[in-house]
């Protein structure tokens, strides 16, 4: 099993799976969106840091990085079917997540004292890729329509 | 093919533009950055001179001997918009497609599927009005760059504003700026995954911070210091780092520049560890062109971290040689090493990196990279093979 499926990177961005916490919350029935620490060594997540035991069990069931949500859902389903208990506390990983507990055996993920990472952005917008792309397109269109005829430019 | 083998895949293409810095331009006797970039320390929005140079000097078929002076085709959207002289505009678009492995329950690769990432689509603008100057960018990404988000979509698609600042020139040699801007530290390069950029959080991708900066450029001297007030796009406030970042460099000749960088920041809660943390990074860098067409870039940083009472001393280093084989065609060899704690038993990580970059025509370049190592400075990670291809353009 490869330690990471971070297969490619670009000089402008590293691998990222920003949708995974929300997918994990939905699929496992959690009461909160978990911190990246449930899978990563750091709260900021990022390529190469998905080293928690729990994510190792997911990798073994087909999870890949880079935002492939379907592989996370599939791996969680397989994890449930296999009744995996990563930290050996008698509670399966899926049951632990549903209860807001860390399947790695760490601190609570959803309790009052739970570690939560930072949030980014200052607008509660962009529910889909369409909005920001359209916004940028509209700006470009506006600029283009200001073009003067060639004769006026001379 | 067993998945236990190191994974080797090829990223197909990306589109984008020189919102980037090319520190190897010292091979063309450019020791400074402000000639070509509005940011006095390089990267981002190009000046008129920078746009002209990008047409004349970078691509195959251009070159210093061409003697041709670019016309309006060098301008924003090839001159389709008649911009006033005080306004600068630039559109950068970058995307990436790559194959993604699918695996069975045993972890063996059973097939491949294609994926697409829009890494950058920034509209940049700037102004010059008397002694005042400013720049801003607004764009969209499909993944990553979270520290530059201005929207908050879990889908990954978000609006990003990497920089926005206004400045005043009290004299020709001085620029005082306020806003969100790149951190003045080390070799200003677009390769934000390099250890020296990532571990110090000084990349141009999303690591910009809000604050006030003073830049000096006089003959062979370049220096800038930024008083860091925090990233306004991260919340709550406990995660905002405060401190400073700065560098000073000296170019005794046209083919060499040596400098020193320093950074100290502190935050009530670190974005990586969630604990109170003070980070330091200090070290020298050099840019040197020993031969025509060859540029050597090197940087070594001593890292110091006080994380919730635990202190550690680490180091990150970079050595890069860029050789312009023929005009517009570059071959690049890069070696880097990083260890976040020199005092523990865990060995550091290292990466060997080979790249080729071809500036095919004005505004367009193709790049292929192959590397063996780790993507991040995280000791304990197993090295793997990586490969990628990029195609950039800007308007």
XYZ file of C-alpha atoms in Angstrom:
549
model
C 0.000 0.000 0.000
C 1.570 3.320 -0.935
C 1.924 5.756 1.922
C 0.374 8.487 -0.154
C -1.435 8.758 -3.373
C -0.314 12.275 -3.948
C 0.516 11.527 -7.505
C 1.208 14.847 -9.051
C 1.696 18.378 -8.025
C 1.792 21.644 -9.776
C 4.133 24.463 -9.026
C 1.195 26.653 -8.272
C -0.620 24.343 -5.909
C -0.062 21.225 -3.930
C -2.588 18.468 -3.481
C -5.563 19.454 -1.483
C -8.748 17.734 -0.420
C -10.687 20.624 1.070
C -14.015 18.846 0.631
C -13.057 15.794 2.678
C -13.991 17.109 6.161
C -17.515 17.909 4.967
C -17.816 14.575 3.164
C -16.646 12.807 6.302
C -19.199 14.688 8.377
C -22.053 13.824 6.018
C -21.117 10.212 5.454
C -20.337 9.374 9.074
C -23.252 11.383 10.488
C -21.070 13.639 12.607
C -22.471 16.627 14.460
C -19.556 18.843 13.394
C -17.113 19.240 10.565
C -13.971 17.559 11.849
C -10.557 19.143 11.926
C -8.037 17.920 9.370
C -6.205 16.325 12.292
C -8.489 13.296 12.083
C -6.474 12.282 9.010
C -3.472 14.608 8.880
C -0.535 15.243 11.143
C -1.324 18.935 11.132
C -4.519 20.905 11.456
C -3.767 22.623 8.180
C -3.797 19.323 6.309
C -2.039 19.336 3.002
C -0.155 16.946 0.810
C 2.136 14.494 2.482
C 0.722 14.916 5.982
C -2.117 12.370 5.865
C -0.392 10.031 8.270
C -2.899 9.294 11.038
C -3.694 5.587 11.575
C -7.320 6.175 10.648
C -6.494 7.467 7.190
C -4.186 4.501 6.711
C -7.245 2.279 7.048
C -9.004 4.423 4.463
C -6.065 4.268 2.055
C -6.174 0.496 2.373
C -9.769 0.666 1.156
C -9.207 2.793 -1.893
C -9.059 6.389 -0.688
C -6.966 8.679 -2.843
C -6.038 12.291 -2.222
C -6.686 15.305 -4.342
C -10.384 15.777 -3.701
C -11.735 12.497 -5.052
C -14.836 12.554 -2.839
C -16.212 9.341 -4.260
C -13.195 7.393 -3.077
C -13.678 8.704 0.463
C -17.343 7.717 0.500
C -16.469 4.293 -0.881
C -13.625 3.766 1.577
C -15.819 4.777 4.512
C -18.447 2.282 3.370
C -15.854 -0.451 3.221
C -14.519 0.601 6.610
C -18.020 0.244 8.048
C -18.503 -3.151 6.411
C -15.189 -4.324 7.849
C -16.080 -2.935 11.310
C -12.620 -1.455 11.599
C -11.589 -0.242 15.055
C -8.340 1.608 14.483
C -7.583 2.541 18.086
C -8.858 -0.759 19.498
C -11.175 0.832 22.035
C -14.069 -1.458 21.184
C -15.919 1.176 19.183
C -15.750 0.959 15.415
C -14.299 3.916 13.578
C -17.657 4.855 12.054
C -19.379 4.650 15.435
C -16.621 6.756 16.954
C -17.000 9.419 14.293
C -20.784 9.475 14.687
C -20.236 10.060 18.407
C -17.759 12.853 17.698
C -14.826 10.812 18.936
C -11.451 10.523 17.263
C -11.014 7.048 15.722
C -7.270 7.473 16.278
C -7.888 7.599 20.019
C -7.231 11.340 20.319
C -9.299 14.112 21.818
C -12.970 14.604 20.973
C -13.605 16.009 17.542
C -16.903 17.742 18.253
C -16.976 18.466 21.983
C -16.727 21.866 23.646
C -12.968 21.560 23.936
C -12.444 20.070 20.506
C -9.562 21.306 18.440
C -10.825 23.233 15.484
C -8.668 24.715 12.800
C -8.869 28.134 11.241
C -11.456 29.164 8.714
C -10.536 30.965 5.542
C -12.284 33.560 3.446
C -14.314 36.588 4.322
C -17.391 36.048 2.157
C -19.973 33.347 2.677
C -20.263 32.840 -1.036
C -19.213 30.572 -3.844
C -21.570 27.675 -3.217
C -20.569 26.281 -6.582
C -17.817 26.758 -9.123
C -20.191 28.737 -11.307
C -20.385 31.873 -9.196
C -16.723 32.837 -9.044
C -16.098 31.924 -12.669
C -19.066 34.021 -13.774
C -17.964 36.920 -11.601
C -14.521 36.954 -13.171
C -15.980 36.534 -16.637
C -18.354 39.441 -16.128
C -15.468 41.632 -15.054
C -13.458 40.721 -18.141
C -16.485 41.302 -20.365
C -17.033 44.713 -18.848
C -13.454 45.658 -19.523
C -13.573 44.348 -23.081
C -16.711 46.318 -23.885
C -14.866 49.511 -23.014
C -12.609 49.051 -26.035
C -12.594 52.060 -28.290
C -12.537 51.833 -32.091
C -9.101 51.778 -33.680
C -9.588 55.172 -35.245
C -10.139 56.708 -31.864
C -7.009 55.187 -30.510
C -4.756 56.968 -32.915
C 1.589 -2.776 -11.068
C 1.734 -3.013 -7.301
C 0.701 0.063 -5.445
C 3.460 -0.518 -2.926
C 5.887 0.741 -5.504
C 6.629 4.404 -5.564
C 3.976 6.146 -7.540
C 4.924 7.859 -10.733
C 2.348 9.816 -12.648
C 2.335 12.609 -15.092
C 0.437 15.804 -14.681
C -0.780 16.737 -18.117
C -1.034 20.414 -18.523
C -1.653 23.675 -16.862
C -2.357 27.124 -18.163
C -1.099 30.212 -16.528
C 1.134 33.149 -16.595
C 4.013 34.919 -15.080
C 2.376 36.056 -11.956
C 5.686 34.554 -11.146
C 9.202 35.557 -10.467
C 12.102 34.252 -12.461
C 15.112 34.651 -10.183
C 17.311 33.019 -12.830
C 17.023 36.254 -14.807
C 20.326 37.136 -13.185
C 21.770 35.119 -16.062
C 20.609 38.058 -18.187
C 22.220 40.565 -15.789
C 18.978 41.391 -13.995
C 19.922 41.466 -10.331
C 16.805 43.342 -9.269
C 13.083 42.729 -9.672
C 11.463 46.165 -9.727
C 12.269 46.756 -13.401
C 9.815 44.055 -14.415
C 7.418 43.775 -11.474
C 5.249 46.262 -9.626
C 6.150 44.417 -6.438
C 9.647 45.749 -5.720
C 10.787 42.314 -4.565
C 9.416 40.505 -7.588
C 6.508 38.326 -8.719
C 2.987 39.237 -9.735
C 1.891 42.105 -11.882
C 4.325 43.093 -14.625
C 5.387 46.611 -15.469
C 5.332 47.818 -19.076
C 9.038 47.092 -19.193
C 8.460 43.613 -17.816
C 5.802 42.895 -20.426
C 8.142 44.039 -23.181
C 10.977 41.964 -21.807
C 8.674 38.951 -21.572
C 8.057 39.277 -25.298
C 11.597 40.059 -26.334
C 13.897 38.118 -24.062
C 12.160 34.993 -22.802
C 10.822 33.063 -25.804
C 12.678 31.096 -28.387
C 13.083 33.383 -31.354
C 13.335 36.412 -29.107
C 16.580 37.000 -27.353
C 18.706 39.976 -26.639
C 20.106 39.939 -30.172
C 16.715 40.155 -31.849
C 16.715 43.915 -31.534
C 12.965 44.059 -32.048
C 10.974 46.328 -29.798
C 7.550 44.853 -28.973
C 4.584 46.931 -30.052
C 1.075 47.035 -28.630
C 0.930 43.241 -28.785
C 2.820 43.213 -25.507
C -0.056 44.977 -23.744
C -2.974 43.532 -21.791
C -5.115 41.329 -24.056
C -2.661 42.139 -26.858
C -3.772 45.741 -26.813
C -7.467 44.952 -27.319
C -8.279 47.392 -24.549
C -6.833 50.859 -24.721
C -5.782 51.302 -21.116
C -4.829 54.673 -19.680
C -1.135 54.977 -19.022
C -1.587 54.917 -15.248
C -3.383 51.570 -15.288
C -1.752 48.153 -15.508
C -3.709 44.981 -16.095
C -2.815 41.331 -16.478
C -4.754 38.090 -16.686
C -3.141 34.907 -15.427
C -4.779 31.539 -15.997
C -3.333 28.258 -14.922
C -4.899 24.818 -14.872
C -3.732 21.297 -14.346
C -4.935 17.990 -15.618
C -3.493 14.745 -14.414
C -4.312 11.058 -14.208
C -5.568 9.804 -10.866
C -5.076 6.160 -9.899
C -7.980 4.021 -8.790
C -7.268 1.066 -6.560
C -8.860 -2.097 -5.338
C -9.258 -3.118 -1.698
C -5.698 -4.426 -1.636
C -4.393 -1.072 -2.728
C -3.328 -2.191 -6.177
C -3.799 0.238 -9.001
C -6.627 -0.954 -11.200
C -6.965 1.973 -13.539
C -6.615 5.651 -14.073
C -9.012 8.525 -14.377
C -8.382 12.093 -15.408
C -8.727 15.042 -13.097
C -8.684 18.768 -13.718
C -7.621 21.548 -11.401
C -7.870 25.266 -12.023
C -4.929 26.489 -10.031
C -5.019 30.103 -10.988
C -7.188 32.468 -12.950
C -6.225 35.837 -11.575
C -7.127 39.207 -12.946
C -4.459 41.583 -11.731
C -4.483 45.326 -11.860
C -2.282 48.118 -10.665
C -1.966 51.864 -10.875
C 0.758 54.450 -10.958
C -0.293 57.995 -10.152
C 2.545 60.335 -9.352
C 4.294 59.008 -6.293
C 1.513 56.551 -5.576
C 1.308 52.973 -6.751
C -0.869 49.978 -5.973
C -1.776 46.484 -7.068
C -4.518 43.950 -6.485
C -5.561 40.562 -7.743
C -8.844 38.697 -7.865
C -9.208 35.190 -9.128
C -10.706 31.742 -8.867
C -9.175 28.442 -7.851
C -10.668 24.996 -7.813
C -8.351 23.648 -5.121
C -5.858 24.853 -2.590
C -4.623 28.387 -1.856
C -6.977 28.468 1.130
C -5.021 31.200 2.910
C -5.921 33.531 0.026
C -9.622 32.659 -0.128
C -12.162 35.424 0.138
C -15.046 32.983 -0.204
C -15.527 29.857 1.853
C -16.794 26.993 -0.227
C -16.065 23.450 0.884
C -16.241 22.440 -2.769
C -12.767 23.870 -3.179
C -13.926 26.410 -5.782
C -13.260 29.763 -4.272
C -12.519 33.367 -5.007
C -8.994 34.312 -4.059
C -7.318 37.652 -3.493
C -3.622 37.013 -3.179
C -2.484 40.593 -2.909
C -3.937 44.056 -2.555
C -1.829 46.959 -1.489
C -1.206 50.641 -2.041
C 2.121 52.389 -1.755
C 3.861 55.724 -1.769
C 7.286 56.620 -3.049
C 8.803 59.338 -0.864
C 11.871 59.092 -3.087
C 12.989 57.143 -6.117
C 14.780 54.609 -3.939
C 12.021 54.080 -1.381
C 8.586 52.506 -1.490
C 6.274 52.308 1.493
C 3.359 49.912 1.086
C 0.358 48.836 3.129
C -1.991 45.971 2.419
C -1.708 42.242 1.801
C 1.509 41.385 0.030
C 4.202 38.783 -0.569
C 6.607 38.208 2.275
C 10.069 39.586 1.536
C 12.224 36.571 2.279
C 14.778 34.494 0.415
C 14.767 33.689 -3.290
C 11.492 34.955 -4.752
C 10.370 32.009 -6.857
C 7.062 30.674 -8.106
C 7.885 27.173 -6.854
C 5.927 27.341 -3.644
C 6.367 23.650 -2.901
C 10.104 24.070 -2.413
C 10.973 23.422 1.219
C 12.503 26.854 1.770
C 9.292 28.509 0.630
C 6.787 26.134 2.197
C 8.322 25.682 5.646
C 8.899 29.418 6.051
C 5.430 30.187 4.645
C 6.873 32.718 2.233
C 5.528 31.472 -1.086
C 3.703 33.667 -3.562
C 0.810 31.219 -3.865
C -1.219 32.085 -0.769
C 1.222 32.991 1.997
C 0.859 36.746 1.652
C 0.277 38.683 4.865
C -1.251 42.012 5.718
C 1.011 44.728 7.022
C 3.208 47.674 6.205
C 6.423 47.310 4.230
C 9.337 49.539 3.365
C 11.417 48.657 0.319
C 14.720 50.195 -0.679
C 16.483 49.899 -4.008
C 19.652 51.846 -4.643
C 22.316 50.763 -7.104
C 23.222 47.189 -6.148
C 21.318 47.237 -2.867
C 17.853 45.756 -2.430
C 16.073 45.473 0.874
C 12.552 45.193 2.153
C 11.015 44.672 5.556
C 7.366 43.897 6.217
C 5.752 44.446 9.573
C 3.268 41.592 9.620
C -0.173 42.368 11.032
C -1.685 39.031 10.054
C -3.577 37.449 7.213
C -6.982 39.143 7.150
C -8.454 36.170 5.309
C -7.929 33.694 8.125
C -10.072 33.668 11.224
C -10.442 33.747 14.141
C -7.844 36.329 14.989
C -5.905 33.877 17.162
C -4.617 32.249 13.974
C -3.170 35.487 12.578
C 0.587 35.690 12.788
C 2.279 38.915 13.807
C 5.914 39.806 13.457
C 8.201 40.739 10.611
C 9.870 39.378 7.502
C 12.636 41.015 5.597
C 15.746 40.690 3.523
C 18.688 42.754 2.395
C 20.807 41.911 -0.608
C 23.747 43.333 -2.459
C 24.818 42.840 -6.040
C 28.484 43.827 -6.358
C 28.400 42.834 -10.029
C 25.681 42.241 -12.592
C 26.069 38.495 -12.309
C 25.859 37.980 -8.559
C 23.617 38.933 -5.693
C 24.010 37.827 -2.085
C 21.485 38.440 0.637
C 20.268 37.694 4.124
C 16.680 37.060 5.181
C 15.013 37.042 8.551
C 11.520 36.279 9.798
C 9.903 36.080 13.214
C 6.183 35.580 13.686
C 4.011 34.609 16.584
C 0.399 33.499 16.819
C -1.892 32.511 19.647
C -2.804 29.441 17.630
C -0.716 28.140 14.762
C -2.655 27.124 11.662
C -0.702 23.886 11.580
C -0.542 22.796 15.193
C -3.409 24.822 16.715
C -1.088 25.613 19.625
C 0.593 28.915 20.469
C 3.663 29.202 18.333
C 6.568 31.485 17.542
C 8.382 30.774 14.278
C 11.748 32.049 13.208
C 13.703 31.655 10.000
C 17.019 33.276 9.213
C 19.539 32.628 6.512
C 21.530 33.660 3.459
C 20.697 33.347 -0.203
C 22.626 33.865 -3.395
C 21.902 34.300 -7.074
C 24.910 33.917 -9.330
C 25.542 33.577 -13.018
C 29.009 32.030 -13.386
C 28.627 31.464 -17.137
C 26.528 32.877 -19.938
C 23.049 31.403 -19.688
C 23.668 29.706 -16.355
C 22.125 30.814 -13.074
C 22.829 29.325 -9.659
C 20.300 29.935 -6.911
C 20.894 28.867 -3.345
C 19.290 29.470 0.011
C 19.840 28.081 3.500
C 17.534 28.879 6.383
C 17.867 28.103 10.048
C 14.429 27.388 11.503
C 13.460 27.915 15.091
C 10.070 27.051 16.495
C 8.625 27.476 19.958
C 5.429 25.484 19.863
C 3.365 25.516 23.033
C 6.507 25.453 25.136
C 8.388 22.936 23.002
C 11.304 24.400 21.111
C 13.056 22.956 18.110
C 15.751 24.013 15.712
C 15.631 22.940 12.103
C 17.069 23.821 8.732
C 15.972 24.029 5.125
C 18.186 24.468 2.108
C 17.933 24.792 -1.636
C 20.419 24.592 -4.489
C 19.277 25.158 -8.045
C 21.075 25.446 -11.351
C 19.256 26.835 -14.356
C 20.919 26.457 -17.730
C 19.414 28.166 -20.759
C 20.553 25.733 -23.434
C 19.315 27.848 -26.303
C 17.263 30.964 -26.142
C 14.018 30.151 -24.345
C 14.896 26.556 -23.449
C 15.916 25.942 -19.854
C 17.111 22.834 -18.055
C 17.010 23.007 -14.302
C 18.489 20.804 -11.603
C 17.295 21.301 -8.046
C 18.320 19.716 -4.787
C 16.717 20.504 -1.481
C 16.837 19.293 2.095
C 14.767 20.011 5.162
C 14.717 18.896 8.773
C 12.260 20.503 11.172
C 14.143 19.304 14.254
C 17.873 18.740 14.046
C 17.903 17.507 17.613
C 15.647 14.494 17.231
C 16.424 11.067 15.856
C 14.278 11.508 12.772
C 16.293 12.204 9.644
C 15.346 15.083 7.423
C 13.821 14.806 3.987
C 15.408 15.571 0.653
C 14.298 15.933 -2.938
C 16.187 15.755 -6.212
C 14.409 17.566 -8.985
C 14.974 17.906 -12.716
C 12.966 20.350 -14.794
C 12.776 21.542 -18.355
C 11.047 24.739 -19.351
C 10.488 25.994 -22.867
C 9.234 29.490 -23.565
C 7.689 28.490 -26.833
C 6.257 31.785 -27.967
C 5.673 35.067 -26.171
C 3.485 34.582 -23.080
C 3.494 30.796 -23.323
C 5.836 28.297 -21.751
C 5.813 24.551 -21.350
C 7.379 22.949 -18.314
C 8.068 19.350 -17.367
C 9.332 18.326 -13.931
C 10.467 15.004 -12.543
C 11.386 14.695 -8.894
C 12.150 12.103 -6.290
C 11.561 12.916 -2.671
C 8.744 14.299 -0.581
C 6.255 17.017 -1.301
C 6.560 18.549 2.131
C 9.160 19.139 4.780
C 7.786 16.475 7.087
C 10.546 14.184 8.352
C 9.488 10.560 8.367
C 7.746 10.690 5.022
C 8.795 8.103 2.488
C 10.181 9.527 -0.749
C 8.287 8.916 -3.959
C 8.594 9.702 -7.630
C 6.572 12.541 -9.042
C 6.283 14.021 -12.474
C 4.307 16.833 -13.933
C 3.880 18.877 -17.029
C 2.713 22.440 -17.213
C 1.728 24.848 -19.911
C 1.488 28.497 -18.866
C 0.195 31.561 -20.591
C -0.753 35.068 -19.632
C -2.547 37.941 -21.271
